XYZ file of C-alpha atoms in Angstrom:
205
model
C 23.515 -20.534 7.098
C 23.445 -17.009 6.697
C 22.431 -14.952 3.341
C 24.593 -13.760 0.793
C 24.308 -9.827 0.401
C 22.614 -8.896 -2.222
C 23.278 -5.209 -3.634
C 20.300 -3.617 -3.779
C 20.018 -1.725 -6.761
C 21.184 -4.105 -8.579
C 18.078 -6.236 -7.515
C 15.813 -3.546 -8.025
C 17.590 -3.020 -11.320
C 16.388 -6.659 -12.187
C 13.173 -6.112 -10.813
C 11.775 -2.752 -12.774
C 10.462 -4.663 -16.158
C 7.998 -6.690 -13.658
C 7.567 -3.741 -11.361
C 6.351 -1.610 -14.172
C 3.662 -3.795 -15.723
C 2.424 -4.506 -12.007
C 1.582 -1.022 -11.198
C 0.296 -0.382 -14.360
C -3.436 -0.155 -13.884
C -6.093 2.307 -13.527
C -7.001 1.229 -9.989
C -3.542 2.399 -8.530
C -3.678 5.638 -10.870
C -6.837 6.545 -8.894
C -5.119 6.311 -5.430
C -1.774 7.842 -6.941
C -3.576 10.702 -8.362
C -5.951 10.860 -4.583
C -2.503 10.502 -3.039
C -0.439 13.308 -5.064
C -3.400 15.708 -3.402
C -2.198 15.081 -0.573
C 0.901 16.695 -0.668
C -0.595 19.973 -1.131
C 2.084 21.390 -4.158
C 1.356 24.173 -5.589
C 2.069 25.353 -9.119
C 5.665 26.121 -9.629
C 6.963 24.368 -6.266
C 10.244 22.045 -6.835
C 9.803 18.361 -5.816
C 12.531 16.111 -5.391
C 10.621 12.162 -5.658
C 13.103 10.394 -4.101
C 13.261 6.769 -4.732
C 11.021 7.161 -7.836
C 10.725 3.022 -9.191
C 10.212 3.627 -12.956
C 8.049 6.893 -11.886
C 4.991 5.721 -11.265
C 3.913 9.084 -9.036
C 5.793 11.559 -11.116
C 2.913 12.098 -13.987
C 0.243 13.208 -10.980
C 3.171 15.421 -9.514
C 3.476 17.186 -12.396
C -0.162 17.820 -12.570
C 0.247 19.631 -9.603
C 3.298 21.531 -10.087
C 2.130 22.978 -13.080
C 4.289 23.822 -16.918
C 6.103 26.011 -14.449
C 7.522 22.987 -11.597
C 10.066 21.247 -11.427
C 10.367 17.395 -10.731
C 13.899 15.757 -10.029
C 12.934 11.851 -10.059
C 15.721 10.360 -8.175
C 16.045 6.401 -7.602
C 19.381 4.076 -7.069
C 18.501 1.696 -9.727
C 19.550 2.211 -13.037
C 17.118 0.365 -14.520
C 14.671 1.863 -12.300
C 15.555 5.150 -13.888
C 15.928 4.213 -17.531
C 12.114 3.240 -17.689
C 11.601 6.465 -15.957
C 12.867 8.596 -17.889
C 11.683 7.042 -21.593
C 8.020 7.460 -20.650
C 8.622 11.150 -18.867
C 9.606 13.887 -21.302
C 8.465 16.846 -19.868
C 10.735 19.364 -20.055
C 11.356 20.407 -16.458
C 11.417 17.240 -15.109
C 15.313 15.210 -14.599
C 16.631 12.355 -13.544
C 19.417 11.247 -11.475
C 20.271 8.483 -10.003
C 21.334 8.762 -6.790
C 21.650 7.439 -2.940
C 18.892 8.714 -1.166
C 21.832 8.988 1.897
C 24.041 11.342 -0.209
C 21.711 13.501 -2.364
C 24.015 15.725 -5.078
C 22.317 18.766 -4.460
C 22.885 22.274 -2.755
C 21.280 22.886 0.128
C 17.723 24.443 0.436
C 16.654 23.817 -3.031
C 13.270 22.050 -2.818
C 9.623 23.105 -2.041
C 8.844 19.330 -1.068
C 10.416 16.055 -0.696
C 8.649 13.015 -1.208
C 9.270 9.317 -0.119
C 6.639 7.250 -1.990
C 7.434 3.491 -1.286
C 10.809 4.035 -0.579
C 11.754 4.678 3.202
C 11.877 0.304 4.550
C 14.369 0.137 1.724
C 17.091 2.458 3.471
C 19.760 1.748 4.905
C 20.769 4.165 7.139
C 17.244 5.908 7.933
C 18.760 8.830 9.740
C 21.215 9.348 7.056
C 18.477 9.863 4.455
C 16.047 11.778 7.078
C 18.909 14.397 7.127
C 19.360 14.779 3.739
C 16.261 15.194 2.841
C 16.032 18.352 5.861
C 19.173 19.542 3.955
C 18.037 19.812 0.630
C 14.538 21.073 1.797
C 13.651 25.294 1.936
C 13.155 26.264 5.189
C 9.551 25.855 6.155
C 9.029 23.294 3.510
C 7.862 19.450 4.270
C 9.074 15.844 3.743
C 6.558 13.551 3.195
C 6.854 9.275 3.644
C 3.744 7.398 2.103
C 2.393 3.963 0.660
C -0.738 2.685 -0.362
C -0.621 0.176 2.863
C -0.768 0.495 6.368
C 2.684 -0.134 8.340
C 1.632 -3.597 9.060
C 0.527 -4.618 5.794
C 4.089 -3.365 4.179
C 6.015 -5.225 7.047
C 3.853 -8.253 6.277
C 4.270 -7.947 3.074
C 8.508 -7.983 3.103
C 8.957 -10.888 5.607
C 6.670 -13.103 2.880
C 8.964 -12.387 0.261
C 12.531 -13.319 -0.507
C 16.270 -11.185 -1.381
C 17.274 -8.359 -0.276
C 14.279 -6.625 0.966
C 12.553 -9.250 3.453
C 14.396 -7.406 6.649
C 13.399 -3.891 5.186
C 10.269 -2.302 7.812
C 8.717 0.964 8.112
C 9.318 2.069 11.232
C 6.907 2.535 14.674
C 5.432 5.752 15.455
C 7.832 6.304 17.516
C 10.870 5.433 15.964
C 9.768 7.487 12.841
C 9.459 10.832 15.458
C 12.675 9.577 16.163
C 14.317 9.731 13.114
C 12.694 12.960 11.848
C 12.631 14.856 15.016
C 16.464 14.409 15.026
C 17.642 14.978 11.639
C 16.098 18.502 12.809
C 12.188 18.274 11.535
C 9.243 19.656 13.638
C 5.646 19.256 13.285
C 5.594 15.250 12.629
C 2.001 13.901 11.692
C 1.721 10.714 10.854
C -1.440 8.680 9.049
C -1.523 5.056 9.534
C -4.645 2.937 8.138
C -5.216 -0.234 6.044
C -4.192 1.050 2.920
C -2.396 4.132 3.470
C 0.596 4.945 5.782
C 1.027 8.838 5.299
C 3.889 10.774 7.292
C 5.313 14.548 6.936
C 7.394 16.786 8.762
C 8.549 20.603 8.313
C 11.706 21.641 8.151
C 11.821 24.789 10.488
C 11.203 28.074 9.051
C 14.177 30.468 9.667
């Protein structure tokens, strides 16, 4: 018997009331606030945080970016986004919900793209990977992370149930793949129990 689809949003919808009171805790703050340093912003820069949950990262972004940054929290699920946006109010931060695949904005608008616990959930990887080189300023970086190793995420998705237990983070390889052909250079990639960290450049012109 096979599955019946599920739409995904819609499950994460249903999911962000429970999502939000699990990562609520000073423990993950600490290695959010570790992890936001390493993205090296800089005051002023423009950050799209794509796939942003109920925007968990986006309060140790802005400490980055400065009064002057801007933050565009971007996530699927409209539920997601609605618990998002009533605990952010800063003033230069937005929200839109979005596809991750088909981003509504110009081209080269953003000083950094990040991917925090969102890239097993897409579906068409190289889709998104090109978007996100799109939307990026020349010479500025993507960046894919979680606060688990490859193998502890994968592990993690086949022992649960709906929509997300065939989502992985891709190999090494595969993830060169993906980024060196939606056009990025420069791939590093990070992967230890308890942190998977990847970025990319796109090309300077």
């Amino acid at each position: 018997m096979t599955e019946s689809p599920v739409n995904k949003p819609s499950f994460f919808s249903s999911l962000a009331g429970e999502w939000e009171s699990l990562h609520s805790r000073k423990k993950e703050s600490d290695a959010l606030r570790r992890l936001a340093g390493e993205f090296r912003l800089a005051e002023g820069d423009r950050v799209l945080d794509a796939g942003c949950g109920t925007g968990r990262l986006c309060p140790f972004l802005r400490e980055r970016v400065g009064p002057r940054g801007r933050i565009i929290e971007l996530d699927f699920a409209a539920d997601m986004l609605r618990i998002c946006r009533g605990k952010i109010k800063h003033g230069r931060t937005g929200f839109v919900q979005a596809d991750s695949e088909c981003l509504p904005f110009p081209d080269s608008v953003f000083d950094a793209v990040i991917c925090f616990s969102l890239f097993p959930h897409l579906d068409r990887p190289g889709a998104a990977a090109r978007e996100f080189f799109r939307v990026l300023v020349p010479g500025k970086k993507v960046f894919v992370a979680h606060l688990m190793s490859r193998e502890e995420l994968n592990l993690m998705h086949r022992r649960t149930s709906g929509p997300v237990r065939h989502d992985r983070l891709p190999d090494a390889a595969e993830m060169r793949g993906i980024l060196g052909d939606a056009g990025f250079e420069g791939v590093q990639i990070v992967d230890r129990p308890g942190r998977y960290f990847a970025e990319a450049k796109r090309p300077a012109l």
